[in-house]
CSV table of C-alpha atoms in Angstrom, one decimal:
chain,number,residue,atom,x,y,z
W,1,MET,CA,50.8,42.9,-31.6
W,2,THR,CA,48.1,42.9,-34.3
W,3,ASP,CA,46.6,39.6,-33.4
W,4,PRO,CA,46.2,39.0,-29.7
W,5,TRP,CA,46.0,35.2,-30.2
W,6,VAL,CA,49.5,35.1,-31.9
W,7,ALA,CA,52.4,34.9,-29.5
W,8,LEU,CA,55.1,36.6,-31.6
W,9,ALA,CA,54.6,39.3,-34.2
W,10,PRO,CA,56.5,38.8,-37.5
W,11,GLY,CA,59.9,40.4,-37.2
W,12,ALA,CA,60.0,40.4,-33.4
W,13,ASP,CA,63.2,39.3,-31.7
W,14,PRO,CA,62.4,36.0,-29.9
W,15,ALA,CA,65.2,36.4,-27.4
W,16,GLU,CA,64.2,39.9,-26.4
W,17,ARG,CA,60.6,38.9,-26.0
W,18,VAL,CA,61.6,35.9,-23.8
W,19,ARG,CA,63.6,38.2,-21.6
W,20,MET,CA,60.7,40.6,-21.2
W,21,LEU,CA,58.2,37.8,-20.6
W,22,ARG,CA,60.4,36.3,-17.9
W,23,GLN,CA,60.5,39.7,-16.1
W,24,ALA,CA,56.7,40.0,-16.4
W,25,HIS,CA,56.2,36.5,-15.1
W,26,GLU,CA,58.4,37.1,-12.1
W,27,ARG,CA,56.6,40.3,-11.3
W,28,PHE,CA,53.2,38.5,-11.6
W,29,THR,CA,54.2,35.5,-9.4
W,30,ALA,CA,55.7,37.9,-6.8
W,31,GLY,CA,52.8,40.3,-6.6
W,32,GLY,CA,50.0,39.5,-9.0
W,33,THR,CA,50.6,42.4,-11.3
W,34,VAL,CA,50.5,41.9,-15.1
W,35,VAL,CA,52.7,44.2,-17.1
W,36,ARG,CA,53.5,44.6,-20.8
W,37,PRO,CA,54.2,42.8,-23.1
W,38,VAL,CA,51.9,40.0,-21.7
W,39,ARG,CA,49.0,39.4,-24.0
W,40,SER,CA,45.5,39.6,-22.6
W,41,VAL,CA,44.8,35.9,-23.2
W,42,VAL,CA,47.9,35.0,-21.3
W,43,ALA,CA,47.2,37.5,-18.5
W,44,ASP,CA,43.7,36.0,-18.0
W,45,SER,CA,45.2,32.5,-18.0
W,46,TRP,CA,47.8,33.5,-15.4
W,47,ARG,CA,45.1,34.9,-13.2
W,48,ARG,CA,43.0,31.7,-13.5
W,49,SER,CA,46.2,29.6,-12.8
W,50,ALA,CA,46.9,31.6,-9.7
W,51,ARG,CA,43.3,31.3,-8.5
W,52,ALA,CA,43.6,27.5,-9.0
W,53,ARG,CA,46.7,27.6,-6.8
W,54,VAL,CA,49.0,26.2,-9.4
W,55,SER,CA,52.6,26.5,-8.3
W,56,PRO,CA,55.0,28.2,-10.8
W,57,GLU,CA,57.7,25.9,-9.4
W,58,GLY,CA,55.7,22.7,-10.2
W,59,ALA,CA,57.6,19.9,-11.8
W,60,GLY,CA,54.9,18.9,-14.4
W,61,ALA,CA,51.6,17.2,-14.8
W,62,ALA,CA,50.1,14.3,-12.9
W,63,VAL,CA,49.6,11.1,-14.9
W,64,GLU,CA,46.0,9.9,-14.4
W,65,LEU,CA,45.6,7.2,-17.0
W,66,THR,CA,48.1,4.4,-17.7
W,67,ASP,CA,48.3,1.1,-19.6
W,68,GLY,CA,45.0,-0.6,-20.1
W,69,ASP,CA,42.9,2.2,-18.7
W,70,LEU,CA,44.5,4.6,-21.1
W,71,GLY,CA,44.1,2.2,-24.0
W,72,ALA,CA,40.4,1.6,-23.3
W,73,TYR,CA,39.6,5.3,-22.8
W,74,ARG,CA,41.4,6.2,-26.1
W,75,ALA,CA,39.7,3.5,-28.1
W,76,GLU,CA,36.2,4.8,-27.0
W,77,HIS,CA,37.0,8.5,-27.4
W,78,PRO,CA,35.5,10.3,-30.4
W,79,LEU,CA,38.9,11.8,-31.4
W,80,ALA,CA,40.2,8.2,-32.0
W,81,ARG,CA,38.2,8.3,-35.3
W,82,VAL,CA,40.3,11.3,-36.6
W,83,MET,CA,43.7,10.3,-35.3
W,84,PRO,CA,44.6,9.0,-38.8
W,85,LEU,CA,43.7,12.4,-40.1
W,86,PHE,CA,45.9,14.1,-37.5
W,87,ARG,CA,48.8,11.9,-38.3
W,88,GLU,CA,48.4,12.5,-42.0
W,89,LEU,CA,48.2,16.3,-41.7
W,90,MET,CA,50.7,16.8,-38.8
W,91,GLY,CA,52.9,13.7,-38.5
W,92,THR,CA,55.6,14.6,-41.0
W,93,PHE,CA,55.6,18.2,-39.8
W,94,ALA,CA,56.1,17.1,-36.2
W,95,ALA,CA,58.8,14.6,-37.0
W,96,ASP,CA,60.8,16.7,-39.4
W,97,GLY,CA,60.6,19.8,-37.2
W,98,GLU,CA,61.4,17.9,-34.0
W,99,HIS,CA,58.0,18.8,-32.7
W,100,LEU,CA,55.3,16.8,-31.0
W,101,LEU,CA,51.7,16.2,-32.1
W,102,ALA,CA,49.5,16.0,-29.0
W,103,VAL,CA,45.7,15.4,-28.7
W,104,CYS,CA,43.8,15.9,-25.4
W,105,ASP,CA,40.3,15.4,-24.2
W,106,ALA,CA,37.9,18.1,-23.0
W,107,GLN,CA,39.4,17.8,-19.5
W,108,GLY,CA,42.9,18.5,-20.8
W,109,ARG,CA,44.1,14.9,-20.4
W,110,LEU,CA,46.6,14.0,-23.1
W,111,LEU,CA,45.5,11.0,-25.1
W,112,TRP,CA,48.2,10.8,-27.8
W,113,VAL,CA,51.7,12.4,-27.9
W,114,GLU,CA,53.6,11.5,-31.0
W,115,GLY,CA,56.5,13.0,-33.0
W,116,HIS,CA,60.3,13.3,-32.8
W,117,PRO,CA,61.7,10.7,-30.4
W,118,VAL,CA,64.3,13.0,-28.8
W,119,THR,CA,61.7,15.7,-28.3
W,120,ARG,CA,59.4,13.1,-26.7
W,121,ARG,CA,62.0,12.0,-24.2
W,122,ARG,CA,62.6,15.7,-23.3
W,123,ALA,CA,58.9,16.3,-22.9
W,124,GLY,CA,58.6,13.2,-20.8
W,125,GLY,CA,60.7,15.0,-18.1
W,126,MET,CA,57.7,17.2,-17.3
W,127,ASN,CA,55.1,14.4,-17.9
W,128,PHE,CA,54.0,15.7,-21.3
W,129,VAL,CA,52.9,12.1,-22.0
W,130,PRO,CA,49.7,10.2,-22.8
W,131,GLY,CA,47.5,9.9,-19.8
W,132,ALA,CA,48.8,13.1,-18.1
W,133,ARG,CA,46.4,15.9,-17.1
W,134,TRP,CA,47.4,19.2,-18.7
W,135,ALA,CA,44.3,21.1,-17.7
W,136,GLU,CA,45.0,24.8,-17.0
W,137,ALA,CA,43.7,24.4,-13.5
W,138,ASP,CA,46.3,21.7,-12.8
W,139,VAL,CA,49.5,23.0,-14.6
W,140,GLY,CA,48.7,26.5,-15.5
W,141,THR,CA,48.9,28.3,-18.8
W,142,ASN,CA,49.7,25.9,-21.7
W,143,ALA,CA,48.2,25.6,-25.2
W,144,PRO,CA,46.1,22.5,-25.0
W,145,GLY,CA,44.9,23.2,-21.5
W,146,THR,CA,44.1,26.9,-22.3
W,147,ALA,CA,42.5,26.0,-25.6
W,148,VAL,CA,39.9,23.8,-23.9
W,149,ALA,CA,39.5,26.4,-21.1
W,150,VAL,CA,38.6,29.2,-23.4
W,151,GLY,CA,37.2,27.2,-26.3
W,152,ARG,CA,39.3,28.7,-29.1
W,153,PRO,CA,42.7,28.3,-30.7
W,154,VAL,CA,45.7,29.7,-28.7
W,155,GLN,CA,49.4,29.9,-29.0
W,156,VAL,CA,51.7,29.9,-25.9
W,157,PHE,CA,55.3,31.0,-26.2
W,158,ALA,CA,58.1,30.3,-23.8
W,159,ALA,CA,57.8,32.3,-20.6
W,160,GLU,CA,54.1,32.8,-21.2
W,161,HIS,CA,53.7,29.3,-19.7
W,162,PHE,CA,52.8,29.6,-16.0
W,163,MET,CA,55.0,26.8,-14.7
W,164,ARG,CA,58.7,27.6,-15.2
W,165,THR,CA,59.6,24.0,-16.0
W,166,VAL,CA,57.4,24.4,-19.2
W,167,GLN,CA,58.9,27.7,-20.3
W,168,PRO,CA,61.5,26.3,-22.7
W,169,TRP,CA,58.6,25.1,-24.9
W,170,THR,CA,56.3,26.8,-27.4
W,171,CYS,CA,52.9,25.3,-28.4
W,172,ALA,CA,49.8,26.0,-30.4
W,173,ALA,CA,46.5,24.2,-29.9
W,174,ALA,CA,42.9,24.4,-31.3
W,175,PRO,CA,39.7,23.0,-29.7
W,176,VAL,CA,37.7,20.3,-31.6
W,177,HIS,CA,33.9,20.2,-31.3
W,178,ASP,CA,31.4,17.5,-32.0
W,179,PRO,CA,29.9,18.7,-35.3
W,180,ARG,CA,26.4,17.4,-34.4
W,181,THR,CA,26.1,18.8,-30.9
W,182,GLY,CA,28.7,21.6,-30.7
W,183,ARG,CA,30.1,20.0,-27.5
W,184,LEU,CA,33.8,20.4,-26.9
W,185,ILE,CA,35.5,17.0,-27.1
W,186,GLY,CA,39.2,18.0,-26.9
W,187,ALA,CA,42.0,19.8,-28.7
W,188,VAL,CA,44.8,19.2,-31.1
W,189,ASP,CA,48.3,20.6,-30.3
W,190,ILE,CA,51.7,21.1,-31.8
W,191,THR,CA,54.5,21.5,-29.2
W,192,GLY,CA,58.2,22.2,-29.8
W,193,GLY,CA,60.7,25.0,-29.7
W,194,ASP,CA,60.7,28.8,-30.3
W,195,GLY,CA,60.3,28.2,-34.1
W,196,LEU,CA,56.6,27.5,-33.5
W,197,ALA,CA,56.1,31.0,-32.3
W,198,HIS,CA,54.8,32.0,-35.7
W,199,PRO,CA,51.3,32.9,-37.0
W,200,HIS,CA,51.5,29.9,-39.3
W,201,SER,CA,51.6,27.4,-36.5
W,202,LEU,CA,48.4,28.7,-35.0
W,203,ALA,CA,46.7,28.8,-38.4
W,204,PHE,CA,48.0,25.3,-39.0
W,205,VAL,CA,46.4,23.8,-35.9
W,206,GLN,CA,43.2,25.8,-36.6
W,207,ALA,CA,43.0,24.2,-40.0
W,208,VAL,CA,43.6,20.8,-38.7
W,209,ALA,CA,40.9,21.1,-36.0
W,210,ARG,CA,38.4,22.3,-38.7
W,211,ALA,CA,39.4,19.4,-40.9
W,212,ALA,CA,38.8,17.0,-38.0
W,213,GLU,CA,35.3,18.5,-37.3
W,214,SER,CA,34.4,18.1,-41.0
W,215,GLN,CA,35.7,14.5,-40.9
W,216,LEU,CA,33.7,13.8,-37.8
W,217,ALA,CA,30.6,15.2,-39.5
W,218,LEU,CA,31.1,12.8,-42.4
W,219,LEU,CA,31.7,9.8,-40.1
W,220,ALA,CA,28.8,10.5,-37.8
W,221,PRO,CA,25.6,8.5,-38.4
W,222,PRO,CA,22.9,10.6,-40.0
W,223,VAL,CA,20.5,12.3,-37.7
W,224,CYS,CA,17.4,10.1,-37.4
W,225,THR,CA,14.6,12.4,-38.5
W,226,GLY,CA,12.2,9.9,-40.0
W,227,ALA,CA,12.4,11.9,-43.2
W,228,ALA,CA,11.2,10.2,-46.3
W,229,LEU,CA,12.1,13.1,-48.5
W,230,VAL,CA,15.5,14.9,-48.7
W,231,LEU,CA,15.4,18.4,-50.2
W,232,THR,CA,18.5,20.3,-51.4
W,233,ALA,CA,17.7,24.0,-51.9
W,234,LEU,CA,20.8,25.9,-50.8
W,235,GLY,CA,22.8,27.6,-53.6
W,236,ARG,CA,20.3,26.3,-56.2
W,237,ASP,CA,17.6,28.1,-58.1
W,238,GLU,CA,15.9,24.8,-58.7
W,239,ALA,CA,15.8,22.5,-55.7
W,240,LEU,CA,16.6,18.8,-55.9
W,241,LEU,CA,14.2,16.3,-54.2
W,242,LEU,CA,15.3,12.8,-53.3
W,243,ALA,CA,12.2,10.6,-52.8
W,244,GLY,CA,12.6,6.8,-52.3
W,245,GLY,CA,15.8,6.7,-54.5
W,246,ARG,CA,14.2,8.9,-57.1
W,247,LYS,CA,15.8,12.3,-57.9
W,248,VAL,CA,13.4,15.0,-59.0
W,249,ARG,CA,14.6,18.4,-60.1
W,250,LEU,CA,11.9,20.9,-59.3
W,251,SER,CA,11.0,24.1,-61.2
W,252,ARG,CA,11.6,27.4,-59.4
W,253,ARG,CA,8.0,27.8,-58.3
W,254,HIS,CA,7.7,24.2,-57.2
W,255,SER,CA,11.0,24.6,-55.3
W,256,GLU,CA,9.5,27.5,-53.4
W,257,ILE,CA,6.3,25.6,-52.6
W,258,VAL,CA,8.1,22.4,-51.4
W,259,VAL,CA,10.5,24.5,-49.2
W,260,LEU,CA,7.6,26.3,-47.6
W,261,LEU,CA,5.6,23.0,-47.0
W,262,ALA,CA,8.8,21.4,-45.6
W,263,ARG,CA,9.0,24.3,-43.1
W,264,HIS,CA,5.3,23.9,-42.2
W,265,PRO,CA,4.6,20.1,-41.8
W,266,GLU,CA,1.2,21.0,-40.2
W,267,GLY,CA,0.2,22.5,-43.6
W,268,LEU,CA,-0.7,25.8,-45.1
W,269,SER,CA,-4.1,27.0,-46.3
W,270,ALA,CA,-4.4,28.3,-49.8
W,271,ASP,CA,-4.5,31.9,-48.6
W,272,GLU,CA,-1.4,31.4,-46.4
W,273,LEU,CA,0.5,29.8,-49.3
W,274,LEU,CA,-0.6,32.6,-51.7
W,275,TYR,CA,0.6,35.3,-49.2
W,276,ALA,CA,4.0,33.5,-48.8
W,277,LEU,CA,4.6,33.0,-52.6
W,278,TYR,CA,3.3,36.1,-54.4
W,279,GLU,CA,4.1,39.8,-54.1
W,280,ASP,CA,1.1,40.6,-56.3
W,281,GLU,CA,-2.0,40.1,-54.0
W,282,SER,CA,-4.2,40.0,-57.1
W,283,VAL,CA,-3.0,36.4,-57.9
W,284,SER,CA,-6.0,34.1,-57.4
W,285,GLN,CA,-6.5,30.8,-55.8
W,286,VAL,CA,-7.2,29.4,-59.3
W,287,THR,CA,-3.6,30.1,-60.3
W,288,LEU,CA,-2.4,28.4,-57.1
W,289,ARG,CA,-4.6,25.3,-57.6
W,290,ALA,CA,-3.2,24.9,-61.2
W,291,GLU,CA,0.3,25.1,-59.8
W,292,MET,CA,-0.4,22.5,-57.1
W,293,THR,CA,-2.0,20.2,-59.6
W,294,ARG,CA,1.2,20.3,-61.7
W,295,LEU,CA,3.3,19.7,-58.5
W,296,ARG,CA,1.1,16.7,-57.6
W,297,ARG,CA,1.8,15.2,-61.0
W,298,VAL,CA,5.6,15.7,-60.3
W,299,LEU,CA,5.6,14.3,-56.8
W,300,GLY,CA,2.8,11.8,-56.9
W,301,ALA,CA,-0.7,12.0,-55.4
W,302,ASP,CA,0.4,10.1,-52.3
W,303,LEU,CA,3.0,12.8,-51.3
W,304,LEU,CA,1.0,16.0,-51.7
W,305,ARG,CA,-2.2,16.5,-49.7
W,306,SER,CA,-4.7,19.4,-49.7
W,307,ARG,CA,-7.0,21.2,-47.2
W,308,PRO,CA,-4.5,22.3,-46.0
W,309,TYR,CA,-1.7,21.9,-48.5
W,310,ARG,CA,0.9,19.7,-46.9
W,311,LEU,CA,3.4,17.0,-47.6
W,312,ALA,CA,2.4,13.5,-46.5
W,313,VAL,CA,5.8,12.5,-45.1
W,314,PRO,CA,8.6,14.2,-43.2
W,315,VAL,CA,11.1,16.2,-45.2
W,316,GLU,CA,14.8,16.8,-44.3
W,317,CYS,CA,16.0,20.0,-46.0
W,318,ASP,CA,19.6,21.2,-46.1
W,319,THR,CA,18.5,24.4,-44.4
W,320,ASP,CA,17.5,22.2,-41.4
W,321,THR,CA,21.1,20.8,-41.2
W,322,VAL,CA,22.6,24.3,-41.1
W,323,GLU,CA,20.1,25.6,-38.5
W,324,ARG,CA,20.6,22.4,-36.4
W,325,ARG,CA,24.4,22.8,-36.4
W,326,LEU,CA,24.2,26.5,-35.7
W,327,GLY,CA,21.9,25.8,-32.8
W,328,ALA,CA,24.4,23.3,-31.4
W,329,GLY,CA,27.3,25.8,-31.8
W,330,ALA,CA,29.0,23.7,-34.4
W,331,VAL,CA,29.9,26.7,-36.6
W,332,THR,CA,32.5,25.0,-38.7
W,333,ALA,CA,30.1,22.2,-39.6
W,334,ALA,CA,27.3,24.7,-40.3
W,335,VAL,CA,29.5,26.6,-42.8
W,336,ALA,CA,30.5,23.3,-44.4
W,337,ALA,CA,26.8,22.5,-44.9
W,338,TYR,CA,25.9,25.9,-46.3
W,339,ALA,CA,26.2,25.6,-50.1
W,340,GLY,CA,24.9,29.1,-50.7
W,341,PRO,CA,21.8,31.3,-50.3
W,342,LEU,CA,18.5,29.6,-50.2
W,343,LEU,CA,16.9,29.6,-53.8
W,344,PRO,CA,18.9,32.8,-54.5
W,345,GLN,CA,16.7,34.0,-57.4
W,346,SER,CA,13.4,33.5,-55.6
W,347,GLN,CA,11.4,36.7,-54.9
W,348,ALA,CA,8.7,34.9,-53.0
W,349,PRO,CA,8.3,37.1,-49.8
W,350,ALA,CA,8.5,34.2,-47.3
W,351,LEU,CA,11.6,32.7,-49.1
W,352,VAL,CA,13.3,36.1,-49.2
W,353,ARG,CA,12.8,36.4,-45.4
W,354,LEU,CA,14.0,32.9,-44.8
W,355,ARG,CA,17.0,33.3,-47.0
W,356,ARG,CA,18.0,36.5,-45.3
W,357,ARG,CA,17.5,35.1,-41.8
W,358,LEU,CA,19.6,32.0,-42.4
W,359,ALA,CA,22.5,34.0,-43.9
W,360,GLU,CA,22.4,36.5,-41.0
W,361,GLN,CA,22.4,33.8,-38.4
W,362,LEU,CA,25.4,32.2,-40.1
W,363,ARG,CA,27.2,35.5,-40.4
W,364,ALA,CA,26.6,36.4,-36.8
W,365,ALA,CA,27.9,33.0,-35.7
W,366,LEU,CA,31.1,33.4,-37.8
W,367,VAL,CA,31.8,36.8,-36.4
W,368,ASP,CA,31.2,35.6,-32.9
W,369,ARG,CA,33.5,32.6,-33.3
W,370,GLY,CA,36.3,34.9,-34.5
W,371,ASP,CA,38.2,32.2,-36.5
W,372,PRO,CA,40.1,34.1,-39.2
W,373,ASP,CA,40.3,31.1,-41.5
W,374,LEU,CA,36.5,30.6,-41.4
W,375,LEU,CA,36.0,34.3,-42.0
W,376,ALA,CA,38.4,34.2,-44.9
W,377,GLU,CA,36.6,31.2,-46.3
W,378,TRP,CA,33.3,33.1,-46.2
W,379,VAL,CA,34.5,36.2,-48.0
W,380,ARG,CA,36.0,34.0,-50.7
W,381,THR,CA,32.6,32.8,-51.7
W,382,PRO,CA,30.3,34.5,-54.2
W,383,TRP,CA,27.8,35.2,-51.5
W,384,GLY,CA,30.3,36.5,-49.0
W,385,GLU,CA,32.7,38.5,-51.1
W,386,GLY,CA,30.8,41.7,-50.4
W,387,ASP,CA,29.9,41.0,-46.8
W,388,LEU,CA,31.1,44.1,-45.0
W,389,ASP,CA,30.5,42.8,-41.4
W,390,VAL,CA,32.7,39.7,-42.1
W,391,TRP,CA,35.4,41.7,-43.8
W,392,ARG,CA,35.5,44.0,-40.7
W,393,ALA,CA,35.8,41.0,-38.4
W,394,LEU,CA,38.5,39.5,-40.6
W,395,ALA,CA,40.4,42.8,-40.7
W,396,ALA,CA,40.4,43.0,-36.9
W,397,LEU,CA,41.9,39.5,-36.6
W,398,ARG,CA,44.1,39.4,-39.7
W,399,PRO,CA,44.9,43.0,-40.9
W,400,THR,CA,46.9,42.0,-44.0
W,401,PRO,CA,47.3,44.6,-46.8
W,402,SER,CA,44.9,42.8,-49.1
W,403,VAL,CA,42.3,42.4,-46.4
W,404,LEU,CA,42.5,46.1,-45.4
W,405,ALA,CA,42.5,47.2,-49.1
W,406,ARG,CA,39.3,45.2,-49.7
W,407,LEU,CA,37.7,46.6,-46.6
W,408,ARG,CA,38.5,50.2,-47.7
W,409,ALA,CA,37.0,49.5,-51.1
W,410,LEU,CA,33.8,48.2,-49.6
W,411,ASP,CA,33.5,51.1,-47.2
W,412,ALA,CA,34.0,53.5,-50.2
W,413,GLU,CA,31.3,51.7,-52.1
W,414,LEU,CA,28.9,52.0,-49.1
W,415,ASP,CA,29.7,55.7,-48.8
W,416,SER,CA,29.1,56.3,-52.5
W,417,SER,CA,25.8,54.5,-52.4
W,418,ALA,CA,24.7,56.5,-49.3
W,419,GLN,CA,25.6,59.8,-51.0
W,420,GLY,CA,23.9,58.8,-54.3
């Protein structure tokens, strides 16, 4: 198995794998021993299920929310805002494939279960219905419950389910996080037959979950920072400043100065600003004062103060948005906000350090998240196409011929540079 999060390798015989999994499941439930071909993610889930005293012979989930209570809870849940998106992206696929679209909260309670009517009736026999609690600690290994337990997308195939009554089913689910805080708010799931035991179904729910997080980021009210200026500097050599409805395109040097002052609302002395801006220590304060005079004419005397140099009002920079989302663990939303390196042509020492630090923080978060779609998105960008660390992480998760070929080429380039 090349990807431990995918249930069935391409070309594998589903019937043979089901037979082997059933034998492994019987051995585990009899004596607690995990044998091949059980994937590590499933083995860990089986152990958690056993510790939670889930019975493999259980009939299904308990229904906790019904009627008015369910309706009121769903109406107030943040995932209600993206249910139209879920239906648009997954509704036809579920209905045509005789599958189910399910959405649960962070506790594994199913909020919506929609799709093919015959499949819904069958699923109702094990209480795979709205209001039922499908947390891993209650019903054992299952895609929505395990996804919220481990905080990442997961696929569960047939006898990988802990409860035998659920083993005729296959499902894939991905967690959804609040893009502002990074808090887990639930998961989106596709449930059906063995046909879902394919890498595409896992990639599909991952993409849907990421789309939902992006949609929530757009729908969320803006963070109240009190900022009177909005600065856009990522992926641009000349920053764009929005001040009171007025858009100002700054020169490259003015862009550097405003970014630095935005990072230091307490202000910078002339010496500090000179040191941050110029590699040549012979540049004088006279040169800086002339530059600040020109910037004051661009911004207005009421926005730029001196002694120390500082901006008179709070500034919200797009770098702040990326850093805030990274700090909250909302990696997908951070990637969406990252339009490219900070002032990519700037050679100002402080800007070079800041640009490198932000890119490294984002890269580390991507590798740690381990979402192959996010990694692939990064290496498709101009700033990520040569990123060896991300290519290596992607190759470990998705070792396709094209990915491996690109990784070999980058390794060869690195070796050639080292020898030269």
